[in-house]
Every structure is written in C-alpha cells, then in structure tokens.
Amino acid sequence: MKVVCAYLLAVLGGKATPNAADVKAILSSVGVEAEDANISKLLKELEGKDLAELMAEGAKQLASVPSGGGAVAASGGGGGGAAAAAAAPEPEPEEEEEEDVGFDLFA
C-alpha cells in the first residue's frame, strides 16, 4: 500500500509516469523502505495504463461493495420495538486511572 501511495504522490507531484527511483525517493524522505520487488511489480502492472481510468474503474467496483449501515427493517406491530430498545441499556465506560510516569508535563 505504501508503494501505491508513493506512486500516486509522484503523479500528483507532476510525474506522468513515475519510475522506481521516484517511488524510492518519496518513501525514503519519510524514513520508509520498500522492497524492490514490490515497486517493480506495481510499475509493471501500471505500465501503459491510464491512471485516471484505473481509478474510475476501481470506484465503480467499490460502489458495488456493501458498506454497512443498512436500512432498518420496519416493524409491522407498532410499539413493540421501543420496549425492546429500552430494555438493553448501554454499559457505562470505565474511567481510566492516570499512571504516574515520573514527570509532569506542565512543570
């Protein structure tokens, strides 16, 4: 994923077709190392392809993936759902104790 992000950053930076050195330069600027095999695999997969078309195709594929938050089923009885919701109260979150780490941030 980091290799893909570096490639996209290079494209945003003005390189129409970034090479392995461009990707490595971006990654090394933030202290990240990537295997040469991963970089060359990505470059081979993207060779001769239009990045905008690939992203548009990927967006279409992602649109078909369910992302949760589905519709709530309508109850036919009317009124029974409120009692069930009130019967299950949420547990209160436990308060965390502060540990003494040996220094005071505001001293």
CSV table of N, CA and C in Angstrom, one decimal:
chain,number,residue,atom,x,y,z
A,1,MET,N,0.8,-1.2,0.0
A,1,MET,CA,0.0,0.0,0.0
A,1,MET,C,0.9,1.3,0.0
A,2,LYS,N,2.0,1.2,0.8
A,2,LYS,CA,2.8,2.4,0.8
A,2,LYS,C,3.5,2.7,-0.5
A,3,VAL,N,3.7,1.6,-1.3
A,3,VAL,CA,4.3,1.8,-2.6
A,3,VAL,C,3.3,2.5,-3.6
A,4,VAL,N,2.1,2.0,-3.5
A,4,VAL,CA,1.0,2.6,-4.3
A,4,VAL,C,0.8,4.1,-3.9
A,5,CYS,N,0.8,4.4,-2.6
A,5,CYS,CA,0.7,5.8,-2.2
A,5,CYS,C,1.8,6.7,-2.7
A,6,ALA,N,3.0,6.1,-2.6
A,6,ALA,CA,4.2,6.9,-3.1
A,6,ALA,C,4.1,7.1,-4.6
A,7,TYR,N,3.6,6.2,-5.3
A,7,TYR,CA,3.4,6.3,-6.8
A,7,TYR,C,2.4,7.4,-7.1
A,8,LEU,N,1.3,7.4,-6.3
A,8,LEU,CA,0.2,8.4,-6.5
A,8,LEU,C,0.7,9.8,-6.1
A,9,LEU,N,1.6,9.9,-5.1
A,9,LEU,CA,2.1,11.2,-4.7
A,9,LEU,C,3.1,11.7,-5.8
A,10,ALA,N,3.8,10.8,-6.4
A,10,ALA,CA,4.7,11.2,-7.5
A,10,ALA,C,3.8,11.7,-8.7
A,11,VAL,N,2.7,11.1,-9.0
A,11,VAL,CA,1.8,11.6,-10.1
A,11,VAL,C,1.3,12.9,-9.7
A,12,LEU,N,0.8,13.1,-8.4
A,12,LEU,CA,0.3,14.4,-8.0
A,12,LEU,C,1.4,15.5,-8.1
A,13,GLY,N,2.7,15.1,-7.9
A,13,GLY,CA,3.8,16.0,-7.9
A,13,GLY,C,4.2,16.4,-9.4
A,14,GLY,N,3.6,15.8,-10.4
A,14,GLY,CA,3.8,16.2,-11.7
A,14,GLY,C,4.5,15.2,-12.6
A,15,LYS,N,4.8,14.0,-12.1
A,15,LYS,CA,5.4,12.9,-12.9
A,15,LYS,C,4.3,12.2,-13.5
A,16,ALA,N,4.2,12.1,-14.9
A,16,ALA,CA,3.2,11.4,-15.6
A,16,ALA,C,3.3,9.9,-15.4
A,17,THR,N,4.5,9.4,-15.5
A,17,THR,CA,4.8,8.0,-15.2
A,17,THR,C,6.0,7.9,-14.3
A,18,PRO,N,5.8,7.9,-13.0
A,18,PRO,CA,7.0,7.8,-12.1
A,18,PRO,C,7.7,6.4,-12.3
A,19,ASN,N,9.0,6.5,-12.0
A,19,ASN,CA,9.8,5.3,-12.1
A,19,ASN,C,10.2,4.8,-10.7
A,20,ALA,N,11.0,3.7,-10.6
A,20,ALA,CA,11.3,3.2,-9.3
A,20,ALA,C,12.1,4.2,-8.4
A,21,ALA,N,13.0,4.9,-9.0
A,21,ALA,CA,13.7,5.9,-8.3
A,21,ALA,C,12.8,7.0,-7.7
A,22,ASP,N,11.8,7.4,-8.4
A,22,ASP,CA,10.9,8.4,-7.9
A,22,ASP,C,10.1,7.9,-6.6
A,23,VAL,N,9.7,6.6,-6.7
A,23,VAL,CA,8.9,6.0,-5.6
A,23,VAL,C,9.8,5.8,-4.4
A,24,LYS,N,11.1,5.4,-4.7
A,24,LYS,CA,12.0,5.2,-3.6
A,24,LYS,C,12.3,6.5,-2.9
A,25,ALA,N,12.5,7.6,-3.7
A,25,ALA,CA,12.8,8.9,-3.1
A,25,ALA,C,11.7,9.4,-2.2
A,26,ILE,N,10.5,9.2,-2.6
A,26,ILE,CA,9.4,9.6,-1.8
A,26,ILE,C,9.3,8.8,-0.5
A,27,LEU,N,9.5,7.5,-0.6
A,27,LEU,CA,9.4,6.7,0.6
A,27,LEU,C,10.6,6.9,1.5
A,28,SER,N,11.8,7.1,1.0
A,28,SER,CA,12.9,7.4,1.8
A,28,SER,C,12.9,8.7,2.5
A,29,SER,N,12.1,9.7,1.9
A,29,SER,CA,12.0,11.0,2.5
A,29,SER,C,11.3,11.0,3.8
A,30,VAL,N,10.5,9.9,4.0
A,30,VAL,CA,9.7,9.8,5.3
A,30,VAL,C,10.2,8.6,6.1
A,31,GLY,N,11.4,8.1,5.7
A,31,GLY,CA,12.0,7.0,6.5
A,31,GLY,C,11.4,5.6,6.3
A,32,VAL,N,10.9,5.4,5.2
A,32,VAL,CA,10.2,4.1,4.9
A,32,VAL,C,11.0,3.4,3.8
A,33,GLU,N,11.3,2.1,4.0
A,33,GLU,CA,11.9,1.3,2.9
A,33,GLU,C,10.9,0.4,2.3
A,34,ALA,N,11.1,0.1,1.0
A,34,ALA,CA,10.2,-0.8,0.3
A,34,ALA,C,11.0,-1.8,-0.5
A,35,GLU,N,10.5,-3.0,-0.6
A,35,GLU,CA,11.3,-4.0,-1.4
A,35,GLU,C,11.2,-3.6,-2.9
A,36,ASP,N,12.3,-3.8,-3.5
A,36,ASP,CA,12.4,-3.5,-5.0
A,36,ASP,C,11.4,-4.4,-5.8
A,37,ALA,N,11.1,-5.6,-5.3
A,37,ALA,CA,10.2,-6.5,-6.0
A,37,ALA,C,8.8,-5.9,-6.0
A,38,ASN,N,8.4,-5.3,-4.9
A,38,ASN,CA,7.0,-4.6,-4.8
A,38,ASN,C,6.9,-3.4,-5.7
A,39,ILE,N,8.0,-2.7,-5.8
A,39,ILE,CA,8.0,-1.5,-6.6
A,39,ILE,C,7.9,-1.9,-8.1
A,40,SER,N,8.8,-2.8,-8.5
A,40,SER,CA,8.8,-3.2,-9.9
A,40,SER,C,7.5,-3.9,-10.3
A,41,LYS,N,6.9,-4.6,-9.3
A,41,LYS,CA,5.6,-5.3,-9.6
A,41,LYS,C,4.5,-4.2,-9.9
A,42,LEU,N,4.5,-3.2,-9.1
A,42,LEU,CA,3.5,-2.1,-9.3
A,42,LEU,C,3.7,-1.4,-10.6
A,43,LEU,N,5.0,-1.1,-10.9
A,43,LEU,CA,5.3,-0.4,-12.1
A,43,LEU,C,5.0,-1.3,-13.4
A,44,LYS,N,5.2,-2.6,-13.2
A,44,LYS,CA,4.8,-3.5,-14.3
A,44,LYS,C,3.3,-3.5,-14.5
A,45,GLU,N,2.6,-3.6,-13.4
A,45,GLU,CA,1.1,-3.6,-13.5
A,45,GLU,C,0.5,-2.3,-14.1
A,46,LEU,N,1.1,-1.2,-13.8
A,46,LEU,CA,0.6,0.1,-14.3
A,46,LEU,C,1.2,0.5,-15.6
A,47,GLU,N,2.1,-0.2,-16.2
A,47,GLU,CA,2.8,0.2,-17.4
A,47,GLU,C,1.8,0.2,-18.6
A,48,GLY,N,1.8,1.4,-19.2
A,48,GLY,CA,0.9,1.6,-20.4
A,48,GLY,C,-0.6,1.8,-20.1
A,49,LYS,N,-0.9,2.0,-18.8
A,49,LYS,CA,-2.3,2.2,-18.4
A,49,LYS,C,-2.5,3.6,-18.0
A,50,ASP,N,-3.7,4.1,-18.2
A,50,ASP,CA,-4.1,5.5,-17.8
A,50,ASP,C,-4.6,5.4,-16.3
A,51,LEU,N,-3.9,6.1,-15.4
A,51,LEU,CA,-4.2,6.1,-14.0
A,51,LEU,C,-5.6,6.6,-13.7
A,52,ALA,N,-6.1,7.6,-14.4
A,52,ALA,CA,-7.4,8.1,-14.2
A,52,ALA,C,-8.5,7.1,-14.5
A,53,GLU,N,-8.3,6.3,-15.6
A,53,GLU,CA,-9.2,5.3,-16.0
A,53,GLU,C,-9.2,4.1,-15.0
A,54,LEU,N,-8.0,3.8,-14.5
A,54,LEU,CA,-7.9,2.7,-13.4
A,54,LEU,C,-8.7,3.1,-12.2
A,55,MET,N,-8.5,4.4,-11.8
A,55,MET,CA,-9.2,4.9,-10.6
A,55,MET,C,-10.7,4.9,-10.8
A,56,ALA,N,-11.2,5.3,-11.9
A,56,ALA,CA,-12.6,5.4,-12.2
A,56,ALA,C,-13.2,4.0,-12.2
A,57,GLU,N,-12.4,3.0,-12.8
A,57,GLU,CA,-12.9,1.6,-12.8
A,57,GLU,C,-13.0,1.1,-11.3
A,58,GLY,N,-12.0,1.4,-10.5
A,58,GLY,CA,-11.9,1.0,-9.2
A,58,GLY,C,-13.1,1.6,-8.3
A,59,ALA,N,-13.4,2.8,-8.6
A,59,ALA,CA,-14.5,3.5,-7.9
A,59,ALA,C,-15.8,2.8,-8.2
A,60,LYS,N,-16.0,2.4,-9.5
A,60,LYS,CA,-17.2,1.6,-9.9
A,60,LYS,C,-17.3,0.3,-9.1
A,61,GLN,N,-16.2,-0.4,-9.0
A,61,GLN,CA,-16.2,-1.6,-8.3
A,61,GLN,C,-16.4,-1.4,-6.8
A,62,LEU,N,-15.9,-0.4,-6.2
A,62,LEU,CA,-16.1,-0.1,-4.8
A,62,LEU,C,-17.6,0.3,-4.5
A,63,ALA,N,-18.2,0.9,-5.5
A,63,ALA,CA,-19.6,1.3,-5.3
A,63,ALA,C,-20.5,0.1,-5.1
A,64,SER,N,-20.1,-1.0,-5.6
A,64,SER,CA,-21.0,-2.2,-5.5
A,64,SER,C,-20.8,-3.0,-4.2
A,65,VAL,N,-19.8,-2.6,-3.4
A,65,VAL,CA,-19.4,-3.3,-2.2
A,65,VAL,C,-20.3,-2.7,-1.1
A,66,PRO,N,-21.0,-3.6,-0.3
A,66,PRO,CA,-21.8,-3.0,0.8
A,66,PRO,C,-20.9,-2.4,1.9
A,67,SER,N,-21.3,-1.3,2.4
A,67,SER,CA,-20.5,-0.5,3.3
A,67,SER,C,-21.1,-0.4,4.7
A,68,GLY,N,-22.1,-1.3,5.0
A,68,GLY,CA,-22.7,-1.3,6.3
A,68,GLY,C,-23.8,-0.2,6.4
A,69,GLY,N,-24.4,-0.1,7.6
A,69,GLY,CA,-25.4,0.9,7.8
A,69,GLY,C,-26.6,0.7,7.0
A,70,GLY,N,-27.0,-0.6,6.8
A,70,GLY,CA,-28.2,-0.9,6.0
A,70,GLY,C,-29.4,-0.4,6.6
A,71,ALA,N,-30.5,-0.4,5.9
A,71,ALA,CA,-31.8,0.1,6.3
A,71,ALA,C,-32.3,-0.8,7.4
A,72,VAL,N,-33.0,-0.1,8.4
A,72,VAL,CA,-33.7,-0.8,9.5
A,72,VAL,C,-35.0,-1.4,9.0
A,73,ALA,N,-35.2,-2.7,9.4
A,73,ALA,CA,-36.4,-3.4,9.0
A,73,ALA,C,-37.6,-2.7,9.7
A,74,ALA,N,-38.7,-2.5,8.9
A,74,ALA,CA,-39.9,-1.9,9.5
A,74,ALA,C,-40.6,-2.9,10.3
A,75,SER,N,-41.1,-2.5,11.5
A,75,SER,CA,-41.9,-3.4,12.3
A,75,SER,C,-43.3,-3.3,11.9
A,76,GLY,N,-44.0,-4.5,11.9
A,76,GLY,CA,-45.4,-4.5,11.5
A,76,GLY,C,-46.3,-4.3,12.6
A,77,GLY,N,-45.9,-4.5,13.9
A,77,GLY,CA,-46.8,-4.5,15.1
A,77,GLY,C,-47.0,-3.1,15.6
A,78,GLY,N,-46.0,-2.3,15.5
A,78,GLY,CA,-46.2,-0.9,16.0
A,78,GLY,C,-46.1,-0.8,17.5
A,79,GLY,N,-45.0,-0.3,18.1
A,79,GLY,CA,-44.9,-0.1,19.5
A,79,GLY,C,-44.1,-1.1,20.2
A,80,GLY,N,-43.9,-2.3,19.6
A,80,GLY,CA,-43.1,-3.3,20.3
A,80,GLY,C,-41.6,-3.1,20.3
A,81,GLY,N,-41.1,-2.3,19.3
A,81,GLY,CA,-39.7,-2.1,19.2
A,81,GLY,C,-39.2,-1.1,20.2
A,82,ALA,N,-40.0,-0.2,20.7
A,82,ALA,CA,-39.5,0.8,21.7
A,82,ALA,C,-39.2,0.1,23.0
A,83,ALA,N,-40.0,-0.9,23.4
A,83,ALA,CA,-39.8,-1.6,24.7
A,83,ALA,C,-38.5,-2.4,24.6
A,84,ALA,N,-38.3,-3.0,23.5
A,84,ALA,CA,-37.1,-3.8,23.4
A,84,ALA,C,-35.8,-3.0,23.4
A,85,ALA,N,-35.9,-1.8,22.8
A,85,ALA,CA,-34.7,-0.9,22.8
A,85,ALA,C,-34.5,-0.3,24.2
A,86,ALA,N,-35.5,-0.1,25.0
A,86,ALA,CA,-35.3,0.4,26.4
A,86,ALA,C,-34.8,-0.6,27.3
A,87,ALA,N,-35.0,-1.9,27.0
A,87,ALA,CA,-34.6,-3.0,27.9
A,87,ALA,C,-33.1,-3.2,27.9
A,88,ALA,N,-32.4,-2.8,26.9
A,88,ALA,CA,-31.0,-3.0,26.8
A,88,ALA,C,-30.2,-1.7,27.0
A,89,PRO,N,-29.9,-1.3,28.2
A,89,PRO,CA,-29.2,0.0,28.4
A,89,PRO,C,-27.7,-0.3,28.1
A,90,GLU,N,-27.0,0.8,27.6
A,90,GLU,CA,-25.6,0.7,27.3
A,90,GLU,C,-24.8,0.7,28.5
A,91,PRO,N,-23.7,-0.2,28.6
A,91,PRO,CA,-22.9,-0.2,29.7
A,91,PRO,C,-22.0,1.1,29.8
A,92,GLU,N,-21.8,1.6,31.0
A,92,GLU,CA,-21.0,2.8,31.1
A,92,GLU,C,-19.6,2.5,31.0
A,93,PRO,N,-18.9,3.4,30.2
A,93,PRO,CA,-17.4,3.1,30.1
A,93,PRO,C,-16.7,3.3,31.4
A,94,GLU,N,-15.7,2.5,31.6
A,94,GLU,CA,-14.9,2.6,32.8
A,94,GLU,C,-13.9,3.7,32.7
A,95,GLU,N,-13.7,4.5,33.8
A,95,GLU,CA,-12.8,5.6,33.8
A,95,GLU,C,-11.4,5.0,34.0
A,96,GLU,N,-10.5,5.6,33.2
A,96,GLU,CA,-9.1,5.1,33.3
A,96,GLU,C,-8.4,5.9,34.3
A,97,GLU,N,-7.5,5.2,35.1
A,97,GLU,CA,-6.7,5.9,36.1
A,97,GLU,C,-5.5,6.4,35.4
A,98,GLU,N,-5.0,7.6,35.8
A,98,GLU,CA,-3.8,8.1,35.3
A,98,GLU,C,-2.6,7.4,36.0
A,99,GLU,N,-1.6,7.0,35.2
A,99,GLU,CA,-0.4,6.4,35.8
A,99,GLU,C,0.6,7.5,36.0
A,100,ASP,N,1.4,7.3,37.1
A,100,ASP,CA,2.5,8.3,37.4
A,100,ASP,C,3.7,7.8,36.6
A,101,VAL,N,4.1,8.6,35.6
A,101,VAL,CA,5.2,8.2,34.7
A,101,VAL,C,6.5,8.8,35.1
A,102,GLY,N,6.5,9.5,36.2
A,102,GLY,CA,7.8,10.1,36.7
A,102,GLY,C,8.1,11.5,36.2
A,103,PHE,N,7.2,12.2,35.4
A,103,PHE,CA,7.4,13.5,35.1
A,103,PHE,C,6.1,14.3,34.9
A,104,ASP,N,6.2,15.6,35.0
A,104,ASP,CA,5.0,16.4,34.9
A,104,ASP,C,5.1,17.2,33.7
A,105,LEU,N,4.1,17.1,32.8
A,105,LEU,CA,4.1,17.7,31.5
A,105,LEU,C,4.1,19.3,31.6
A,106,PHE,N,3.4,19.8,32.7
A,106,PHE,CA,3.2,21.2,32.8
A,106,PHE,C,4.1,21.8,33.9
A,107,ALA,N,5.1,21.1,34.3
A,107,ALA,CA,6.0,21.7,35.4
A,107,ALA,C,7.1,22.5,34.7
